[in-house]
Short mmCIF file of C-alpha atoms in Angstrom, two decimals:
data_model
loop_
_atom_site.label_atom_id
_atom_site.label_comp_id
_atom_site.label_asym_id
_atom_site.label_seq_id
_atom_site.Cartn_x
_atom_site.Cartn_y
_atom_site.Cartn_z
CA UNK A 1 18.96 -86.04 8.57
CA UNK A 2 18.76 -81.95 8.62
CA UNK A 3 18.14 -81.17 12.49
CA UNK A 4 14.48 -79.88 12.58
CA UNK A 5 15.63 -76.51 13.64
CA UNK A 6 17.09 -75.29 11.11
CA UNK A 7 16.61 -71.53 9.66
CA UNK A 8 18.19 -69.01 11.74
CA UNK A 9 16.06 -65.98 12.23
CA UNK A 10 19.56 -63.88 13.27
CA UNK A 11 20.53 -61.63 10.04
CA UNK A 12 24.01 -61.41 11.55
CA UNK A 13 24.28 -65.75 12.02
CA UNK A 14 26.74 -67.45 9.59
CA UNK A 15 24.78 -68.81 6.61
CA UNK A 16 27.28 -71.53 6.60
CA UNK A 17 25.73 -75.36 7.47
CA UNK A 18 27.40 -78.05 10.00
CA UNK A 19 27.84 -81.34 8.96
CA UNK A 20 27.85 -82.60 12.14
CA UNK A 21 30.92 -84.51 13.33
CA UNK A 22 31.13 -87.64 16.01
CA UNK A 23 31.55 -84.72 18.56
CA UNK A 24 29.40 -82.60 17.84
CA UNK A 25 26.89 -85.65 18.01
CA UNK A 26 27.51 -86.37 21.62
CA UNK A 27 27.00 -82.61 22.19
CA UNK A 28 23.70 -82.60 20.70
CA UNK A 29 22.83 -86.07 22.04
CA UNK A 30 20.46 -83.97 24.68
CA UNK A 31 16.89 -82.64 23.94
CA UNK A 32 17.59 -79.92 25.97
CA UNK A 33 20.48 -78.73 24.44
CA UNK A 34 18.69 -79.22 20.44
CA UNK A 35 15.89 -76.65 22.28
CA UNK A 36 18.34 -74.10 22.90
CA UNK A 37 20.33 -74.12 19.99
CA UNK A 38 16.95 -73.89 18.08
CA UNK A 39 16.58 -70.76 19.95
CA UNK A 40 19.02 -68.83 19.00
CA UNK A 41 18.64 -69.88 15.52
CA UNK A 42 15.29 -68.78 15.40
CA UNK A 43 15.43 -65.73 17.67
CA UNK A 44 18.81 -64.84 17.15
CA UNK A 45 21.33 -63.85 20.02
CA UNK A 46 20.48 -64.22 23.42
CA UNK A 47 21.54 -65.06 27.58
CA UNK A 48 21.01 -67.84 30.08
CA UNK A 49 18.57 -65.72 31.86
CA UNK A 50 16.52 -65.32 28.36
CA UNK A 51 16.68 -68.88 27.73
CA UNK A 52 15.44 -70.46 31.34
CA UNK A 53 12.47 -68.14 31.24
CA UNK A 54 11.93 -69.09 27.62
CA UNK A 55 11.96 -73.16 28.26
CA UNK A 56 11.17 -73.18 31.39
CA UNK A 57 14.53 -74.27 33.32
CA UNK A 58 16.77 -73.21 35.52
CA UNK A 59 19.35 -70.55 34.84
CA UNK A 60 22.24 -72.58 35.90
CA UNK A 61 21.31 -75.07 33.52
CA UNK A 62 20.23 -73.06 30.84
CA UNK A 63 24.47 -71.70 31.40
CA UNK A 64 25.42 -74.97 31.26
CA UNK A 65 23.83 -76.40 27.92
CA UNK A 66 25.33 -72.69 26.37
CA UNK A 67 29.09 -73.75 27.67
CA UNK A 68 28.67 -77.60 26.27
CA UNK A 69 27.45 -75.89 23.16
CA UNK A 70 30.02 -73.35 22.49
CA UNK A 71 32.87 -75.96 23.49
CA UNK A 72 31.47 -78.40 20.72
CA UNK A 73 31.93 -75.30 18.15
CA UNK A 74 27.95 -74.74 17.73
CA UNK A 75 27.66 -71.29 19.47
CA UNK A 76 29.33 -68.80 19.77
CA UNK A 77 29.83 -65.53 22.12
CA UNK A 78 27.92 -62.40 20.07
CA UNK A 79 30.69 -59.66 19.94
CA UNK A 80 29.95 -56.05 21.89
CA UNK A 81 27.12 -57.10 24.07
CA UNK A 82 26.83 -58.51 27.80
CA UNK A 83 28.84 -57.74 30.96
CA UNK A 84 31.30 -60.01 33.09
CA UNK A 85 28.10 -61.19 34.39
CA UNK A 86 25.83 -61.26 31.45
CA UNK A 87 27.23 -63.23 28.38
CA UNK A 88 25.37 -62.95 25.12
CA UNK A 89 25.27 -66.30 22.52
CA UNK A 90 24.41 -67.10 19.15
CA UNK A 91 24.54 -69.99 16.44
CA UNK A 92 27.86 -70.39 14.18
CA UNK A 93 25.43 -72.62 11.88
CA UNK A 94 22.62 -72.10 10.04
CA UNK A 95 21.46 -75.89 10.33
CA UNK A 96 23.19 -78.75 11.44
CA UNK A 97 23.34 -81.98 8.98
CA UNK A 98 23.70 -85.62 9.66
CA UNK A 99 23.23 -88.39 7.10
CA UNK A 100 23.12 -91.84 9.22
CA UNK A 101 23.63 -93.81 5.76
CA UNK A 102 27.40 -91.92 5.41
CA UNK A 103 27.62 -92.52 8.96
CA UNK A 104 30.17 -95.90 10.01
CA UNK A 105 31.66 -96.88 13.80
CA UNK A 106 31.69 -94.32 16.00
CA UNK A 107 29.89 -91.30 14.13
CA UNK A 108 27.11 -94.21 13.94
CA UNK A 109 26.96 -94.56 17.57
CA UNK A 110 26.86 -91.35 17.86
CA UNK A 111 24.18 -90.39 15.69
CA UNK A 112 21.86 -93.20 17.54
CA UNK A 113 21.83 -90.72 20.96
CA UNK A 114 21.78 -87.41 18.49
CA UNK A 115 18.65 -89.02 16.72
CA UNK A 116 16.65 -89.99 19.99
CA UNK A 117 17.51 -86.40 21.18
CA UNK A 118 16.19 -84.85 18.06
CA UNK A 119 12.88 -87.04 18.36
CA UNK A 120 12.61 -86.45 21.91
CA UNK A 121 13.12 -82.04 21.29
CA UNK A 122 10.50 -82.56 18.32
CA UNK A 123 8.20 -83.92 20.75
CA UNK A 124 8.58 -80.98 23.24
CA UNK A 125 8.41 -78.39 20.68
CA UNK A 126 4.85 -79.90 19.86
CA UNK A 127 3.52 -80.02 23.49
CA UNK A 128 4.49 -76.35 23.70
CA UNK A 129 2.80 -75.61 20.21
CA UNK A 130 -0.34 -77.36 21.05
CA UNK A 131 0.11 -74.82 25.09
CA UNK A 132 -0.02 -71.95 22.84
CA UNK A 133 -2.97 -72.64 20.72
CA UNK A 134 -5.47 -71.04 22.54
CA UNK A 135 -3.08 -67.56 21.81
CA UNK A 136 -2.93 -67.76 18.26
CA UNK A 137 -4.12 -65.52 15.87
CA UNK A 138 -6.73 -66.91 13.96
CA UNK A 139 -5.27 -66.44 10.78
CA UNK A 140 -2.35 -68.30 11.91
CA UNK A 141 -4.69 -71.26 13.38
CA UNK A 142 -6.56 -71.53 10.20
CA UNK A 143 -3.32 -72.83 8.63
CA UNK A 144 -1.64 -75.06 11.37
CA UNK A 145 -1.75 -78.27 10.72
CA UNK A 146 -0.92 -81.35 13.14
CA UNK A 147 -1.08 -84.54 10.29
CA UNK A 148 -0.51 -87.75 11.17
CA UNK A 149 -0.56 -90.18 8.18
CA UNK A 150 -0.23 -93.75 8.06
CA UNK A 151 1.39 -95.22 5.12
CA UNK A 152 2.69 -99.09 3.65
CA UNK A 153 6.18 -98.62 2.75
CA UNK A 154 9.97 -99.84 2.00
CA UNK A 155 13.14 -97.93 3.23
CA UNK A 156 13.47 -97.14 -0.47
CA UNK A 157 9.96 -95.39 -0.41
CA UNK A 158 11.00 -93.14 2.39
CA UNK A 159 13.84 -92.55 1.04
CA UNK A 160 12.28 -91.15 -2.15
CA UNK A 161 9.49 -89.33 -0.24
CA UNK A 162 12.42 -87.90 1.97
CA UNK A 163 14.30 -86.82 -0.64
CA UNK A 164 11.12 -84.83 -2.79
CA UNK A 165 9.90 -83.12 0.37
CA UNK A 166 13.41 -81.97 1.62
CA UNK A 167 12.93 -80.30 -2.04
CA UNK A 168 9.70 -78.53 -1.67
CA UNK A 169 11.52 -77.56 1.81
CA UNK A 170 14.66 -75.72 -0.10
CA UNK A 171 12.20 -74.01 -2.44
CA UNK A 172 10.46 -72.23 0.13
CA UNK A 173 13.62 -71.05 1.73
CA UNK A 174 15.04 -70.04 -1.13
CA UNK A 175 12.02 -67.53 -1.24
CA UNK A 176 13.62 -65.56 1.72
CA UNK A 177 10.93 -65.47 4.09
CA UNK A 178 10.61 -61.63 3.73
CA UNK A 179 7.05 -61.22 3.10
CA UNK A 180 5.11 -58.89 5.51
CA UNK A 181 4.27 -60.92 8.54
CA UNK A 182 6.52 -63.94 8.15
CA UNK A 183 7.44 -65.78 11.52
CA UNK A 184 10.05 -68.46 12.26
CA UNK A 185 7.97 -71.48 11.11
CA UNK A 186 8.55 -74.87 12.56
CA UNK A 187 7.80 -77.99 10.18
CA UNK A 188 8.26 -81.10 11.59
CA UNK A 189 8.76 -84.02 9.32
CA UNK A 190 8.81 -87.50 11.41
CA UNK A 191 8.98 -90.60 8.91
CA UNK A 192 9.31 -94.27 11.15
CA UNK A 193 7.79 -97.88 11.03
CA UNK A 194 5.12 -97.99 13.27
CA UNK A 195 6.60 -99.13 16.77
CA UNK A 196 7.21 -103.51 16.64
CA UNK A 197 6.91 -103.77 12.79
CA UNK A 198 10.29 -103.61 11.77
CA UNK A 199 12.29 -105.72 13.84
CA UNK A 200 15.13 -107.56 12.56
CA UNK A 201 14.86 -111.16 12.05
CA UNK A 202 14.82 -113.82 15.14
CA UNK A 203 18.30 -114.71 16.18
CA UNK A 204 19.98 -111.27 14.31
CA UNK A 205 18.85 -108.88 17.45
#
């Protein structure tokens, strides 16, 4: 699983990627905390203060997501800017990566919480999208698109679908994203049985 937020807009942020460790799982385990490491990484460097009026929350707890972050290795303090008062953040990563199939004991666990935090951020993100619609230009609304699809498939399907998307995915970011008028894009990519049709046999749950 590549977390959904995933391009950083920051010239200066480390093009390196995270493959995401059984700690750094329990850090992300929070929706919250997935929104404001997107932020950076699509924004680039910026305070508590920035954040809470961004998302909506308080200051003190914007301040406290940053600390949890940058003690789990994900953020980090941006060099020559802020005051004793004002402390300036941004990503160490690029993206953060988690494959649940290479996952065993704990990191497993751990990637159950970071997965229903991921799916729960997602879900924000796209209630603040569909706030801002009446804003956006139209040549940007012409080309938003909120699919929903519903498809017969086996775990191997997915898998293969997964797999040729992510693809398409690198291709475009290879491309730079440096043509005149190019924004942080986010494309959400949600694959899942439909809720109560793939339950595990009688007697296995």
């Amino acid at each position: 699983m590549t977390d959904p937020y995933a391009a950083s807009a920051d010239a200066d942020s480390s093009a390196r990627d995270i493959e995401l460790d059984t700690a750094a799982l329990r850090v992300l385990a929070h929706p919250l905390r997935l929104n404001v490491l997107s932020l950076l990484r699509e924004r680039g460097p910026s305070t508590a203060g920035r954040i809470a009026g961004e998302l909506g929350i308080n200051p003190g707890a914007a301040s406290y997501h940053l600390r949890r972050l940058a003690a789990g290795g994900l953020i980090v303090e941006e060099p020559g800017r802020g005051t004793g008062r004002e402390r300036w953040w941004r990503s160490a990563h690029r993206q953060s990566i988690h494959d649940p199939a290479a996952a065993s004991g704990a990191q497993r666990e751990a990637g159950l919480g970071y997965t229903h935090a991921v799916a729960l951020a997602a879900a924000d993100r796209l209630r603040r999208s569909a706030q801002e619609l009446p804003r956006i230009p139209g040549e940007w609304l012409d080309v938003i698109t909120y699919s929903d699809f519903l498809l017969r498939l086996t775990p191997a399907d997915v898998h293969r679908m997964r797999a040729e998307i992510f693809e398409v995915i690198e291709r475009y970011r290879a491309d730079g994203g440096e043509s005149e008028g190019a924004v942080p894009v986010a494309l959400q990519l949600q694959a899942f049985p439909v809720p109560g049709t793939a339950r595990p046999p009688a007697g296995d749950e």
